[in-house]
PDB file of C-alpha atoms and ligand atoms in Angstrom:
ATOM      1  CA  MET A   1      -3.414  16.263   0.274  1.00 91.00           C
ATOM      2  CA  GLN A   2      -7.128  16.893   0.779  1.00 93.00           C
ATOM      3  CA  ALA A   3      -7.579  17.010  -3.009  1.00 96.00           C
ATOM      4  CA  VAL A   4      -5.715  13.719  -3.428  1.00 97.00           C
ATOM      5  CA  LEU A   5      -7.851  12.084  -0.725  1.00 98.00           C
ATOM      6  CA  ALA A   6     -11.039  13.510  -2.218  1.00 98.00           C
ATOM      7  CA  THR A   7     -10.118  12.013  -5.608  1.00 98.00           C
ATOM      8  CA  ALA A   8      -9.371   8.629  -4.003  1.00 98.00           C
ATOM      9  CA  ALA A   9     -12.837   8.701  -2.462  1.00 98.00           C
ATOM     10  CA  LEU A  10     -14.335   8.859  -5.985  1.00 98.00           C
ATOM     11  CA  ALA A  11     -13.051   5.349  -6.717  1.00 98.00           C
ATOM     12  CA  PRO A  12     -15.562   2.701  -7.794  1.00 98.00           C
ATOM     13  CA  SER A  13     -16.679   0.220  -5.157  1.00 98.00           C
ATOM     14  CA  VAL A  14     -18.893  -2.839  -4.914  1.00 98.00           C
ATOM     15  CA  GLY A  15     -22.472  -1.803  -4.126  1.00 98.00           C
ATOM     16  CA  ASN A  16     -21.093   1.737  -3.899  1.00 98.00           C
ATOM     17  CA  ALA A  17     -20.196   0.691  -0.362  1.00 98.00           C
ATOM     18  CA  GLN A  18     -17.101   2.948  -0.214  1.00 98.00           C
ATOM     19  CA  PRO A  19     -15.584   0.556   2.338  1.00 98.00           C
ATOM     20  CA  TRP A  20     -12.242   2.358   2.537  1.00 98.00           C
ATOM     21  CA  ARG A  21     -11.315   3.979   5.833  1.00 98.00           C
ATOM     22  CA  LEU A  22      -8.357   6.326   5.580  1.00 98.00           C
ATOM     23  CA  VAL A  23      -6.166   6.968   8.622  1.00 98.00           C
ATOM     24  CA  ARG A  24      -3.843   9.954   8.290  1.00 98.00           C
ATOM     25  CA  ILE A  25      -0.971   9.415  10.675  1.00 98.00           C
ATOM     26  CA  ARG A  26      -0.201  12.733  12.342  1.00 97.00           C
ATOM     27  CA  SER A  27       1.364  11.712  15.633  1.00 97.00           C
ATOM     28  CA  ALA A  28       5.161  11.520  15.810  1.00 98.00           C
ATOM     29  CA  GLY A  29       4.805   8.661  18.299  1.00 98.00           C
ATOM     30  CA  CYS A  30       2.674   6.570  15.901  1.00 98.00           C
ATOM     31  CA  ARG A  31       5.076   7.256  13.069  1.00 98.00           C
ATOM     32  CA  ALA A  32       8.105   6.221  15.121  1.00 98.00           C
ATOM     33  CA  ALA A  33       6.383   3.056  16.333  1.00 98.00           C
ATOM     34  CA  LEU A  34       5.386   2.124  12.777  1.00 98.00           C
ATOM     35  CA  ALA A  35       8.931   2.715  11.508  1.00 98.00           C
ATOM     36  CA  ALA A  36      10.373   0.524  14.273  1.00 98.00           C
ATOM     37  CA  HIS A  37       7.821  -2.204  13.541  1.00 98.00           C
ATOM     38  CA  VAL A  38       8.550  -2.204   9.788  1.00 98.00           C
ATOM     39  CA  ASP A  39      12.318  -2.178  10.387  1.00 98.00           C
ATOM     40  CA  ALA A  40      11.939  -5.246  12.607  1.00 98.00           C
ATOM     41  CA  SER A  41       9.686  -7.004  10.066  1.00 98.00           C
ATOM     42  CA  ASN A  42      12.145  -6.147   7.320  1.00 98.00           C
ATOM     43  CA  ALA A  43      15.074  -7.562   9.285  1.00 98.00           C
ATOM     44  CA  ARG A  44      13.134 -10.841   9.593  1.00 98.00           C
ATOM     45  CA  ALA A  45      12.250 -10.765   5.876  1.00 98.00           C
ATOM     46  CA  ALA A  46      15.927 -10.268   5.004  1.00 98.00           C
ATOM     47  CA  GLU A  47      16.731 -13.618   6.627  1.00 97.00           C
ATOM     48  CA  ARG A  48      14.960 -15.307   3.704  1.00 97.00           C
ATOM     49  CA  TYR A  49      17.865 -14.352   1.439  1.00 97.00           C
ATOM     50  CA  ALA A  50      21.338 -15.821   1.719  1.00 97.00           C
ATOM     51  CA  GLY A  51      24.696 -14.580   0.478  1.00 96.00           C
ATOM     52  CA  GLU A  52      24.700 -12.005  -2.300  1.00 94.00           C
ATOM     53  CA  ALA A  53      20.925 -11.906  -2.465  1.00 95.00           C
ATOM     54  CA  GLY A  54      20.881 -11.039   1.248  1.00 96.00           C
ATOM     55  CA  GLN A  55      23.344  -8.199   0.705  1.00 96.00           C
ATOM     56  CA  ALA A  56      21.327  -6.923  -2.251  1.00 96.00           C
ATOM     57  CA  TYR A  57      18.107  -7.115  -0.238  1.00 97.00           C
ATOM     58  CA  ARG A  58      19.555  -5.226   2.718  1.00 97.00           C
ATOM     59  CA  ALA A  59      20.764  -2.461   0.374  1.00 96.00           C
ATOM     60  CA  LEU A  60      17.212  -1.751  -0.821  1.00 97.00           C
ATOM     61  CA  LYS A  61      15.202   1.095   0.637  1.00 95.00           C
ATOM     62  CA  LEU A  62      11.859  -0.527   1.288  1.00 97.00           C
ATOM     63  CA  HIS A  63      10.014   2.162   3.214  1.00 97.00           C
ATOM     64  CA  GLY A  64      10.127   5.885   3.849  1.00 97.00           C
ATOM     65  CA  ILE A  65       8.054   5.969   7.020  1.00 98.00           C
ATOM     66  CA  ARG A  66      10.417   8.289   8.914  1.00 98.00           C
ATOM     67  CA  GLU A  67      10.808  10.890   6.188  1.00 97.00           C
ATOM     68  CA  ALA A  68       7.572  10.820   4.171  1.00 98.00           C
ATOM     69  CA  PRO A  69       5.634  14.083   4.570  1.00 97.00           C
ATOM     70  CA  GLU A  70       2.381  12.103   4.561  1.00 98.00           C
ATOM     71  CA  LEU A  71       1.755   8.688   6.013  1.00 98.00           C
ATOM     72  CA  LEU A  72      -1.591   7.066   5.365  1.00 98.00           C
ATOM     73  CA  ALA A  73      -3.089   3.732   6.372  1.00 98.00           C
ATOM     74  CA  VAL A  74      -5.933   2.411   4.237  1.00 98.00           C
ATOM     75  CA  TYR A  75      -8.348  -0.002   5.875  1.00 98.00           C
ATOM     76  CA  CYS A  76     -11.347  -1.942   4.651  1.00 98.00           C
ATOM     77  CA  ASP A  77     -14.478  -1.846   6.788  1.00 98.00           C
ATOM     78  CA  GLU A  78     -15.673  -5.442   6.435  1.00 97.00           C
ATOM     79  CA  ARG A  79     -19.209  -4.471   7.468  1.00 96.00           C
ATOM     80  CA  PRO A  80     -19.912  -1.138   5.824  1.00 97.00           C
ATOM     81  CA  ARG A  81     -23.299   0.424   6.395  1.00 95.00           C
ATOM     82  CA  ALA A  82     -23.342   1.739   2.812  1.00 97.00           C
ATOM     83  CA  GLY A  83     -24.141  -0.595  -0.061  1.00 97.00           C
ATOM     84  CA  GLN A  84     -26.622  -2.874   1.739  1.00 96.00           C
ATOM     85  CA  GLY A  85     -24.492  -5.889   0.944  1.00 95.00           C
ATOM     86  CA  LEU A  86     -24.935  -5.605  -2.819  1.00 96.00           C
ATOM     87  CA  GLY A  87     -22.358  -7.629  -4.767  1.00 96.00           C
ATOM     88  CA  ILE A  88     -20.677  -9.361  -1.841  1.00 97.00           C
ATOM     89  CA  ALA A  89     -22.902 -12.404  -1.292  1.00 97.00           C
ATOM     90  CA  THR A  90     -20.542 -14.727  -3.143  1.00 97.00           C
ATOM     91  CA  MET A  91     -17.317 -12.706  -3.149  1.00 97.00           C
ATOM     92  CA  PRO A  92     -17.013 -10.707   0.090  1.00 97.00           C
ATOM     93  CA  GLU A  93     -13.407  -9.961  -0.853  1.00 98.00           C
ATOM     94  CA  MET A  94     -14.813  -7.433  -3.341  1.00 98.00           C
ATOM     95  CA  LEU A  95     -14.883  -4.969  -0.431  1.00 98.00           C
ATOM     96  CA  ARG A  96     -11.102  -5.269  -0.174  1.00 98.00           C
ATOM     97  CA  TYR A  97     -10.676  -5.056  -3.932  1.00 98.00           C
ATOM     98  CA  SER A  98     -12.736  -1.849  -3.828  1.00 98.00           C
ATOM     99  CA  CYS A  99     -10.265  -0.437  -1.331  1.00 98.00           C
ATOM    100  CA  VAL A 100      -7.424  -1.310  -3.689  1.00 98.00           C
ATOM    101  CA  THR A 101      -9.158   0.701  -6.416  1.00 98.00           C
ATOM    102  CA  ALA A 102      -9.172   3.637  -3.992  1.00 98.00           C
ATOM    103  CA  VAL A 103      -5.442   3.166  -3.350  1.00 98.00           C
ATOM    104  CA  HIS A 104      -4.747   3.103  -7.065  1.00 98.00           C
ATOM    105  CA  THR A 105      -6.916   6.159  -7.684  1.00 98.00           C
ATOM    106  CA  LEU A 106      -5.037   7.909  -4.882  1.00 98.00           C
ATOM    107  CA  TRP A 107      -1.744   6.859  -6.463  1.00 98.00           C
ATOM    108  CA  LEU A 108      -2.681   8.355  -9.840  1.00 98.00           C
ATOM    109  CA  ALA A 109      -4.040  11.538  -8.228  1.00 98.00           C
ATOM    110  CA  ALA A 110      -0.781  11.906  -6.313  1.00 98.00           C
ATOM    111  CA  ARG A 111       1.348  11.365  -9.417  1.00 96.00           C
ATOM    112  CA  THR A 112      -0.577  14.003 -11.390  1.00 97.00           C
ATOM    113  CA  ARG A 113       0.498  16.457  -8.666  1.00 96.00           C
ATOM    114  CA  GLY A 114       4.134  15.361  -8.803  1.00 95.00           C
ATOM    115  CA  LEU A 115       3.909  13.341  -5.594  1.00 97.00           C
ATOM    116  CA  GLY A 116       5.392   9.868  -5.359  1.00 96.00           C
ATOM    117  CA  MET A 117       3.866   7.054  -3.368  1.00 97.00           C
ATOM    118  CA  GLY A 118       5.347   3.985  -1.748  1.00 97.00           C
ATOM    119  CA  TRP A 119       3.226   1.078  -0.591  1.00 98.00           C
ATOM    120  CA  VAL A 120       4.702  -0.549   2.509  1.00 98.00           C
ATOM    121  CA  SER A 121       3.774  -4.173   2.996  1.00 98.00           C
ATOM    122  CA  ILE A 122       6.599  -5.560   5.127  1.00 98.00           C
ATOM    123  CA  LEU A 123       4.603  -5.512   8.337  1.00 98.00           C
ATOM    124  CA  GLU A 124       2.280  -7.502  10.556  1.00 98.00           C
ATOM    125  CA  PRO A 125      -1.244  -6.147   9.944  1.00 97.00           C
ATOM    126  CA  GLN A 126      -2.432  -6.968  13.472  1.00 96.00           C
ATOM    127  CA  ALA A 127       0.472  -5.057  15.009  1.00 97.00           C
ATOM    128  CA  VAL A 128      -0.248  -2.011  12.845  1.00 97.00           C
ATOM    129  CA  THR A 129      -3.949  -2.181  13.694  1.00 96.00           C
ATOM    130  CA  ALA A 130      -3.118  -2.262  17.406  1.00 96.00           C
ATOM    131  CA  LEU A 131      -0.688   0.650  17.028  1.00 97.00           C
ATOM    132  CA  LEU A 132      -3.259   2.770  15.219  1.00 97.00           C
ATOM    133  CA  ASP A 133      -6.070   1.797  17.581  1.00 95.00           C
ATOM    134  CA  VAL A 134      -8.677   1.171  14.875  1.00 96.00           C
ATOM    135  CA  PRO A 135     -11.594  -1.296  15.062  1.00 93.00           C
ATOM    136  CA  ASP A 136     -10.737  -4.994  14.879  1.00 88.00           C
ATOM    137  CA  ASP A 137     -13.135  -5.598  11.991  1.00 90.00           C
ATOM    138  CA  TRP A 138     -11.227  -3.232   9.740  1.00 97.00           C
ATOM    139  CA  THR A 139      -8.708  -5.047   7.535  1.00 98.00           C
ATOM    140  CA  LEU A 140      -5.438  -3.344   6.713  1.00 98.00           C
ATOM    141  CA  ILE A 141      -5.117  -2.863   2.965  1.00 98.00           C
ATOM    142  CA  ALA A 142      -2.141  -0.536   2.664  1.00 98.00           C
ATOM    143  CA  LEU A 143       0.326   1.606   4.514  1.00 98.00           C
ATOM    144  CA  LEU A 144       1.334   4.421   2.180  1.00 98.00           C
ATOM    145  CA  CYS A 145       4.191   6.922   2.209  1.00 98.00           C
ATOM    146  CA  LEU A 146       3.647  10.048   0.123  1.00 98.00           C
ATOM    147  CA  GLY A 147       6.077  12.791  -0.765  1.00 97.00           C
ATOM    148  CA  TYR A 148       7.990  14.458  -3.536  1.00 96.00           C
ATOM    149  CA  PRO A 149      10.476  12.053  -5.175  1.00 93.00           C
ATOM    150  CA  ALA A 150      14.193  12.828  -4.835  1.00 89.00           C
ATOM    151  CA  GLY A 151      14.470  12.806  -8.620  1.00 90.00           C
ATOM    152  CA  PRO A 152      12.607  11.808 -11.766  1.00 87.00           C
ATOM    153  CA  SER A 153      12.865   8.255 -13.106  1.00 89.00           C
ATOM    154  CA  ASP A 154      11.086   6.287 -15.789  1.00 90.00           C
ATOM    155  CA  LEU A 155      12.239   2.986 -14.298  1.00 93.00           C
ATOM    156  CA  PRO A 156      10.892   1.287 -11.177  1.00 93.00           C
ATOM    157  CA  GLU A 157      13.449   1.504  -8.394  1.00 92.00           C
ATOM    158  CA  LEU A 158      13.793  -2.279  -8.185  1.00 95.00           C
ATOM    159  CA  GLU A 159      14.660  -2.350 -11.873  1.00 96.00           C
ATOM    160  CA  ARG A 160      17.203   0.451 -11.467  1.00 94.00           C
ATOM    161  CA  ARG A 161      18.839  -1.456  -8.632  1.00 93.00           C
ATOM    162  CA  GLY A 162      18.983  -4.689 -10.589  1.00 93.00           C
ATOM    163  CA  TRP A 163      16.551  -6.596  -8.373  1.00 95.00           C
ATOM    164  CA  GLN A 164      13.801  -7.227 -10.904  1.00 96.00           C
ATOM    165  CA  ALA A 165      13.265  -5.843 -14.384  1.00 96.00           C
ATOM    166  CA  ARG A 166       9.873  -5.485 -16.002  1.00 96.00           C
ATOM    167  CA  GLU A 167       9.070  -8.354 -18.327  1.00 97.00           C
ATOM    168  CA  PRO A 168       7.191  -8.331 -21.629  1.00 97.00           C
ATOM    169  CA  LEU A 169       3.427  -8.097 -21.465  1.00 97.00           C
ATOM    170  CA  ALA A 170       3.282 -10.967 -23.950  1.00 97.00           C
ATOM    171  CA  ASP A 171       4.536 -13.286 -21.169  1.00 96.00           C
ATOM    172  CA  ARG A 172       1.498 -12.410 -19.084  1.00 97.00           C
ATOM    173  CA  LEU A 173      -1.211 -12.210 -21.712  1.00 97.00           C
ATOM    174  CA  PHE A 174      -3.316 -15.263 -22.527  1.00 97.00           C
ATOM    175  CA  GLU A 175      -6.021 -16.017 -25.045  1.00 97.00           C
ATOM    176  CA  ARG A 176      -8.577 -18.794 -24.952  1.00 97.00           C
TER     177      ARG A 176
HETATM  178  C1  LIG B 201       0.724  -4.077  -3.272  1.00 51.57           C
HETATM  179  C2  LIG B 201       2.078  -3.419  -3.291  1.00 51.57           C
HETATM  180  C3  LIG B 201       2.934  -3.582  -2.201  1.00 51.57           C
HETATM  181  C4  LIG B 201       4.210  -2.997  -2.207  1.00 51.57           C
HETATM  182  N1  LIG B 201       5.027  -3.143  -1.115  1.00 51.57           N
HETATM  183  C5  LIG B 201       6.221  -2.519  -1.107  1.00 51.57           C
HETATM  184  C6  LIG B 201       7.052  -2.560   0.036  1.00 51.57           C
HETATM  185  O1  LIG B 201       6.743  -3.130   1.075  1.00 51.57           O
HETATM  186  N2  LIG B 201       8.225  -1.892  -0.008  1.00 51.57           N
HETATM  187  C7  LIG B 201       8.624  -1.230  -1.147  1.00 51.57           C
HETATM  188  O2  LIG B 201       9.712  -0.635  -1.156  1.00 51.57           O
HETATM  189  N3  LIG B 201       7.864  -1.177  -2.236  1.00 51.57           N
HETATM  190  C8  LIG B 201       6.670  -1.789  -2.232  1.00 51.57           C
HETATM  191  N4  LIG B 201       5.886  -1.687  -3.335  1.00 51.57           N
HETATM  192  C9  LIG B 201       6.371  -0.954  -4.532  1.00 51.57           C
HETATM  193  C10 LIG B 201       6.433   0.534  -4.261  1.00 51.57           C
HETATM  194  O3  LIG B 201       5.229   1.027  -3.800  1.00 51.57           O
HETATM  195  C11 LIG B 201       6.896   1.276  -5.494  1.00 51.57           C
HETATM  196  O4  LIG B 201       7.998   0.622  -5.930  1.00 51.57           O
HETATM  197  C12 LIG B 201       7.175   2.700  -5.103  1.00 51.57           C
HETATM  198  O5  LIG B 201       5.989   3.410  -5.252  1.00 51.57           O
HETATM  199  C13 LIG B 201       8.262   3.371  -5.910  1.00 51.57           C
HETATM  200  O6  LIG B 201       7.957   3.400  -7.241  1.00 51.57           O
HETATM  201  P1  LIG B 201       8.944   2.760  -8.306  1.00 51.57           P
HETATM  202  O7  LIG B 201       8.947   1.288  -8.075  1.00 51.57           O
HETATM  203  O8  LIG B 201       8.328   3.142  -9.610  1.00 51.57           O
HETATM  204  O9  LIG B 201      10.281   3.340  -8.083  1.00 51.57           O
HETATM  205  C14 LIG B 201       4.617  -2.256  -3.339  1.00 51.57           C
HETATM  206  C15 LIG B 201       3.740  -2.061  -4.406  1.00 51.57           C
HETATM  207  C16 LIG B 201       2.495  -2.644  -4.394  1.00 51.57           C
HETATM  208  C17 LIG B 201       1.588  -2.409  -5.572  1.00 51.57           C
END
């Protein structure tokens, strides 16, 4: 895991500010509280779907917080000391985008080692921030579950389960 984290920390960032703050969740109490919070958020999200769609939604596995060997929260420090503000005068959100590059780098580093990663977004960021007791001016970017996949698959799980298939790139590519 250290090697995966060290690779993530090589990600590019605006002003080389390295605004990511990585919180490795080690405490069983934190993990249980996060799982309960996401389950509750997910139950509320399920109410958006009626009938068959609701049944299909409830059958999806949308987090692995209880069983993942590694649980990691990625935050963005909105006022990083590093970088001296370079590149964020007009687009301060570049700090958050930089954190996403770190998440993606982490994802690829994990996959090269056979690890799978799930990004959990069905949550209230403020509640997670309070649970993890991190500074208020850090913005939650991602809650990540890492572990070895149950089996290999070339298809995204949501495609395998008939929720959403990948669509042709041509539908999303534009020229001007
Ligand atoms: C920004 C982002 C947010 C995501 N949020 C969720 C989520 O809340 N729950 C979930 O099951 N998958 C979520 N995913 C997708 C999973 O991370 C992904 O499906 C998982 O890694 C399993 O890989 P697979 O889709 O190739 O099977 C999210 C992905 C991204 C990029």
